[in-house]
PDB file of C-alpha atoms in Angstrom:
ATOM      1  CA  UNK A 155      -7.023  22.189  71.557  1.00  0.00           C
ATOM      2  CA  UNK A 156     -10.538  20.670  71.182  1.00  0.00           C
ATOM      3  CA  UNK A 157     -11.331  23.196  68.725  1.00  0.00           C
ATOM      4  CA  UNK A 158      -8.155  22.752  66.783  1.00  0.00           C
ATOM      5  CA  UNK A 159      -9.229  19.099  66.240  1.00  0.00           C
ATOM      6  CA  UNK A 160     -12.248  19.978  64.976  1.00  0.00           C
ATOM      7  CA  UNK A 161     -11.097  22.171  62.295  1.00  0.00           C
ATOM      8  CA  UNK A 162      -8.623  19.458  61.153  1.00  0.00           C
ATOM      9  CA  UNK A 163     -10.893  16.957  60.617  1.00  0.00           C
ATOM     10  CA  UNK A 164     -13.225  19.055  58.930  1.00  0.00           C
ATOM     11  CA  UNK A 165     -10.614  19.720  56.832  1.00  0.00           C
ATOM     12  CA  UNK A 166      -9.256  16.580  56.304  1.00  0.00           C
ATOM     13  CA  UNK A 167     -13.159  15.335  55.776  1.00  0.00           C
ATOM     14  CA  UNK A 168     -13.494  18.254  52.933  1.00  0.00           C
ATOM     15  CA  UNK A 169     -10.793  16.742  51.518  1.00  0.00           C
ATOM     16  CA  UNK A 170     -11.749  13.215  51.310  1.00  0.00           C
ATOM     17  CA  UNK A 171     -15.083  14.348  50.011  1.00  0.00           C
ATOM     18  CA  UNK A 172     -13.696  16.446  47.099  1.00  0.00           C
ATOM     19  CA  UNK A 173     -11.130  13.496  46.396  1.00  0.00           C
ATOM     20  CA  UNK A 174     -13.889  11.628  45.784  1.00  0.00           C
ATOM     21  CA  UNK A 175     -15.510  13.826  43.274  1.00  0.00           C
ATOM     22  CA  UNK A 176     -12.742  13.611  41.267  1.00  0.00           C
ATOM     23  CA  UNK A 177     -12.467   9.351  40.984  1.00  0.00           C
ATOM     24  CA  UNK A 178     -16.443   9.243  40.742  1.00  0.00           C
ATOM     25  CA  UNK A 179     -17.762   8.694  37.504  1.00  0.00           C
ATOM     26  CA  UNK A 180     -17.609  10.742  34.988  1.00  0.00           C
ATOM     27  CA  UNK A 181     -21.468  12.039  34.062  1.00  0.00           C
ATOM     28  CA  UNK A 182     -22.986  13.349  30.456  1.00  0.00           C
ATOM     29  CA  UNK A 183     -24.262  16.712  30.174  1.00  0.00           C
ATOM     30  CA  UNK A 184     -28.029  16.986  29.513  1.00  0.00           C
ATOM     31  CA  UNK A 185     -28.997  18.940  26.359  1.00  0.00           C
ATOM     32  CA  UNK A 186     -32.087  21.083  27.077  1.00  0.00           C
ATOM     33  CA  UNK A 187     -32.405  21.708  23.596  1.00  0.00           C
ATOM     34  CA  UNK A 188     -33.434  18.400  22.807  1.00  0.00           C
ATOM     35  CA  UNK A 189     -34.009  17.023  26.261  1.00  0.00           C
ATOM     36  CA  UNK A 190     -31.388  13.788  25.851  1.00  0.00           C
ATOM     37  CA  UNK A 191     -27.750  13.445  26.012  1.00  0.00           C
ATOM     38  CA  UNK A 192     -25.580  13.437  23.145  1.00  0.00           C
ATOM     39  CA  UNK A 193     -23.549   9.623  22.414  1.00  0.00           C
ATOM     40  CA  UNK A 194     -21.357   9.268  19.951  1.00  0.00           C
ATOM     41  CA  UNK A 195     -19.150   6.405  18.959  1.00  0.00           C
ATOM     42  CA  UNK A 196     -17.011   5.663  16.167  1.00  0.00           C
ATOM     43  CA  UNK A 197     -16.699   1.705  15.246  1.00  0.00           C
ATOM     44  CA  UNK A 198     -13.586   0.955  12.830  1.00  0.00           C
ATOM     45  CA  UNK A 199     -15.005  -2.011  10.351  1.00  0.00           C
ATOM     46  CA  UNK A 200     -13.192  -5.518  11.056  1.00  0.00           C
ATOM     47  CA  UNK A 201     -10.392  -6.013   8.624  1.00  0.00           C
ATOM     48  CA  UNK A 202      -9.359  -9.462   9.856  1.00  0.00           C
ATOM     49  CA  UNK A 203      -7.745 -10.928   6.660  1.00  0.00           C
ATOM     50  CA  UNK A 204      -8.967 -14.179   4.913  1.00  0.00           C
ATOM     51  CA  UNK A 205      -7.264 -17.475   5.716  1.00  0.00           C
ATOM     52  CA  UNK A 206      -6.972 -20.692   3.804  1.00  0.00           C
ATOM     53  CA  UNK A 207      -6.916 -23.849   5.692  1.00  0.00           C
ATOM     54  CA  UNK A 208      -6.727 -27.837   5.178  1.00  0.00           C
ATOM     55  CA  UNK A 209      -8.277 -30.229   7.173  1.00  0.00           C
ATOM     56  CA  UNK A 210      -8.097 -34.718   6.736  1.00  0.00           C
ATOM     57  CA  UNK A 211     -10.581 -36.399   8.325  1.00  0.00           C
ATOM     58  CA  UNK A 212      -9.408 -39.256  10.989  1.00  0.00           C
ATOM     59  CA  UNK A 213      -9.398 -42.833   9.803  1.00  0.00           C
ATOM     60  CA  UNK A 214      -7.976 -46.040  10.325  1.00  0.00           C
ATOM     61  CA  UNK A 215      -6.395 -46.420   7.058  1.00  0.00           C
ATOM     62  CA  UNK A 216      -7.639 -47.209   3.770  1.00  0.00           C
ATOM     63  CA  UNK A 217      -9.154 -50.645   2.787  1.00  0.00           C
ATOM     64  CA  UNK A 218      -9.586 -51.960  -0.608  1.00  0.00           C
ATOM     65  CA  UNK A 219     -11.703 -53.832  -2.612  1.00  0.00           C
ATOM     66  CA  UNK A 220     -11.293 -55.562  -5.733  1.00  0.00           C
ATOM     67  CA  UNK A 221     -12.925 -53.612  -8.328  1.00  0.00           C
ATOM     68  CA  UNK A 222     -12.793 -53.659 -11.931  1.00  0.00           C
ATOM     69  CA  UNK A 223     -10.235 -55.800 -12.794  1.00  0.00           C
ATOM     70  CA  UNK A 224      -9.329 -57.980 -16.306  1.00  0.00           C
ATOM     71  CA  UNK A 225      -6.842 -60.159 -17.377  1.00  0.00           C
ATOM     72  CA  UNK A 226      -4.222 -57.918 -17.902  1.00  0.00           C
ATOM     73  CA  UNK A 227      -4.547 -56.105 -14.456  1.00  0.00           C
ATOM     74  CA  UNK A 228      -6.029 -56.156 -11.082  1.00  0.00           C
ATOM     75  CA  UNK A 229      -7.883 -53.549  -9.956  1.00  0.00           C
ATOM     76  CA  UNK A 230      -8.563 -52.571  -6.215  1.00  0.00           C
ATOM     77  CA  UNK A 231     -10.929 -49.683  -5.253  1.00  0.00           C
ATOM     78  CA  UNK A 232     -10.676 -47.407  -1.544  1.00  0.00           C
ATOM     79  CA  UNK A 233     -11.733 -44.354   0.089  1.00  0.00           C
ATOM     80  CA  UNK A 234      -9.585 -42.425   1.323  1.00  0.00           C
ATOM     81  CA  UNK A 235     -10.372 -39.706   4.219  1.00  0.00           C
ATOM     82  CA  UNK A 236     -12.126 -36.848   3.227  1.00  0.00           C
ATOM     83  CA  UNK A 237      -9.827 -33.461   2.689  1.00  0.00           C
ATOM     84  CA  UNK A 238     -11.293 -30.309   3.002  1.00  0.00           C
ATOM     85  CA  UNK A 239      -9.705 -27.113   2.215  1.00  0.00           C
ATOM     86  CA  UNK A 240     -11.606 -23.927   3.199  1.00  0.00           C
ATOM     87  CA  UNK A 241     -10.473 -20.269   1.784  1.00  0.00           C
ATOM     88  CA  UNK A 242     -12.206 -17.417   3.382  1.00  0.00           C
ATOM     89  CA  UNK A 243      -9.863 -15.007   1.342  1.00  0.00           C
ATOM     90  CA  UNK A 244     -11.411 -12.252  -0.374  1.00  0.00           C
ATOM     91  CA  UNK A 245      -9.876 -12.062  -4.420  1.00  0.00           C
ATOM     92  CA  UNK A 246      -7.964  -9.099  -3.074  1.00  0.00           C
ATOM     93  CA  UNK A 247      -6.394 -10.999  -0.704  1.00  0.00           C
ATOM     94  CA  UNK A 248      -4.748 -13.442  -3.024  1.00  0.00           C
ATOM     95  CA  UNK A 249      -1.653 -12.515  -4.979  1.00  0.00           C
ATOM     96  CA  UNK A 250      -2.440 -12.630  -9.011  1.00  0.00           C
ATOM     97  CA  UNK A 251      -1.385 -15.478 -10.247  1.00  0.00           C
ATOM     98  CA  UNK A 252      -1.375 -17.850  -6.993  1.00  0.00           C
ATOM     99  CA  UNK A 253      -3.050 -20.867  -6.304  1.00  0.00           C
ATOM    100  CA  UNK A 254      -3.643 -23.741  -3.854  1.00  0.00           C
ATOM    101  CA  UNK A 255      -4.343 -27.153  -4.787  1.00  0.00           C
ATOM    102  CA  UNK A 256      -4.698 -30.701  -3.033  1.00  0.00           C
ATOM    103  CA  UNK A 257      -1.884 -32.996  -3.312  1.00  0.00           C
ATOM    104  CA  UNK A 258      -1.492 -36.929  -2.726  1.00  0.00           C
ATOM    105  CA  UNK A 259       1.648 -39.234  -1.974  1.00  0.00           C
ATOM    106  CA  UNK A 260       1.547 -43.035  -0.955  1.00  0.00           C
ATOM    107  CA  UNK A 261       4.183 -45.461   0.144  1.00  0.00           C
ATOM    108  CA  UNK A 262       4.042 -49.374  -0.589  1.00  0.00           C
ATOM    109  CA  UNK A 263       1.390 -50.723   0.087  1.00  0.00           C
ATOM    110  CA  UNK A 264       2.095 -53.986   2.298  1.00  0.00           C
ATOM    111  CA  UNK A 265      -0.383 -57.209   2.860  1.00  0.00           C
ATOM    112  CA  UNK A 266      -1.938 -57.110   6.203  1.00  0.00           C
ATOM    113  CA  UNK A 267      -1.171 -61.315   6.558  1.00  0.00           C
ATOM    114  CA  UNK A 268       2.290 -61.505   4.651  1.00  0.00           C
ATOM    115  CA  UNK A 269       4.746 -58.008   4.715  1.00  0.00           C
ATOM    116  CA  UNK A 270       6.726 -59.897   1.915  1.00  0.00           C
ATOM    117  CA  UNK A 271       3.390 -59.339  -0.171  1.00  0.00           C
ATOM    118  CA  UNK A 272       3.577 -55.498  -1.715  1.00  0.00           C
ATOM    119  CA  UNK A 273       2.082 -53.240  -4.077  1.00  0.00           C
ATOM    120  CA  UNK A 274       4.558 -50.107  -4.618  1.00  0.00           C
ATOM    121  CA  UNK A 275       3.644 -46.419  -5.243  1.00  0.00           C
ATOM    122  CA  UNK A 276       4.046 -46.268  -8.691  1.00  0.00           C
ATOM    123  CA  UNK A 277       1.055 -48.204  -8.841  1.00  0.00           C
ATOM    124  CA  UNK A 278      -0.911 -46.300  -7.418  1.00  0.00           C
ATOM    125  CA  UNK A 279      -3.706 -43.595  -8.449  1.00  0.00           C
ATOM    126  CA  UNK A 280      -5.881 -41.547  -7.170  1.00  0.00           C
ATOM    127  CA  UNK A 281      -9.090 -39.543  -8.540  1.00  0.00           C
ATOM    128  CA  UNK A 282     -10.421 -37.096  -6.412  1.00  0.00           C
ATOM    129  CA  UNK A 283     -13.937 -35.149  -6.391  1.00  0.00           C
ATOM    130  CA  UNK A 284     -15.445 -31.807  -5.281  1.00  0.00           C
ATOM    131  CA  UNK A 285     -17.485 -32.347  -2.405  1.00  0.00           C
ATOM    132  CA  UNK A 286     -18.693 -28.726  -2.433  1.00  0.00           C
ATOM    133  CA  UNK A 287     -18.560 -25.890  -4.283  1.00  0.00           C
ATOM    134  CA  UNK A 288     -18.858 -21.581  -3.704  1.00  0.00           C
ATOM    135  CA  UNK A 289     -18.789 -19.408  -5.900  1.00  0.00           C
ATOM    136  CA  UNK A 290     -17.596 -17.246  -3.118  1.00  0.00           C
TER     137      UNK A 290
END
């Protein structure tokens, strides 16, 4: 019986052991021809696609200033919150004849110390710049 135990666990320890083999790593033949191992690895370019975005700075509103007025108008000067629109797209990436532009709306204005005291919409303008350019 002692001897039957024996030869099961040997067994059974033979079997673990070439178990084992099998989950271990996986190892690189050496080439004796040129004394290294041979690595290759194909890396597929990124193709992530372009995007066009719009950001408006935080603020606390817009205050004006009297600026450039005359007897036949009043004229009140702001600055409004910076927008910036970023396009990463690449000119293939943009359908011919497409385009993106900045657009503003306002409601009435109303007088901090008397609501009944308003300036509406229609009066109204705007005259934006380019902060930055790229010819990119």
């Amino acid at each position: 019986m002692r001897m039957t135990t024996r030869i099961l666990a040997a067994s059974v320890l033979g079997l673990a052991l070439a178990g084992a083999g099998l989950a271990g790593p996986a190892l690189a033949d050496d080439d004796p021809a040129t004394g290294g191992v041979d690595v290759s690895v194909n890396i597929q370019p990124t193709t992530t696609p372009g995007q066009l975005s719009m950001t408006v700075a935080d603020n606390n509103g817009v205050s004006l200033q009297e600026n450039g007025s005359d007897a036949a108008a009043r004229q009140f000067t702001g600055t409004l919150p910076t927008v910036t629109v970023t396009d990463t797209r690449t000119p293939e990436e943009i359908p011919a004849g497409e385009y993106w532009a900045v657009v503003g709306q306002a409601s009435q204005f109303v007088a901090a110390d008397d609501p009944a005291k308003t300036i509406g919409p229609e009066y109204l303008g705007w005259k934006p710049h380019l902060i930055s350019d790229s010819s990119t």
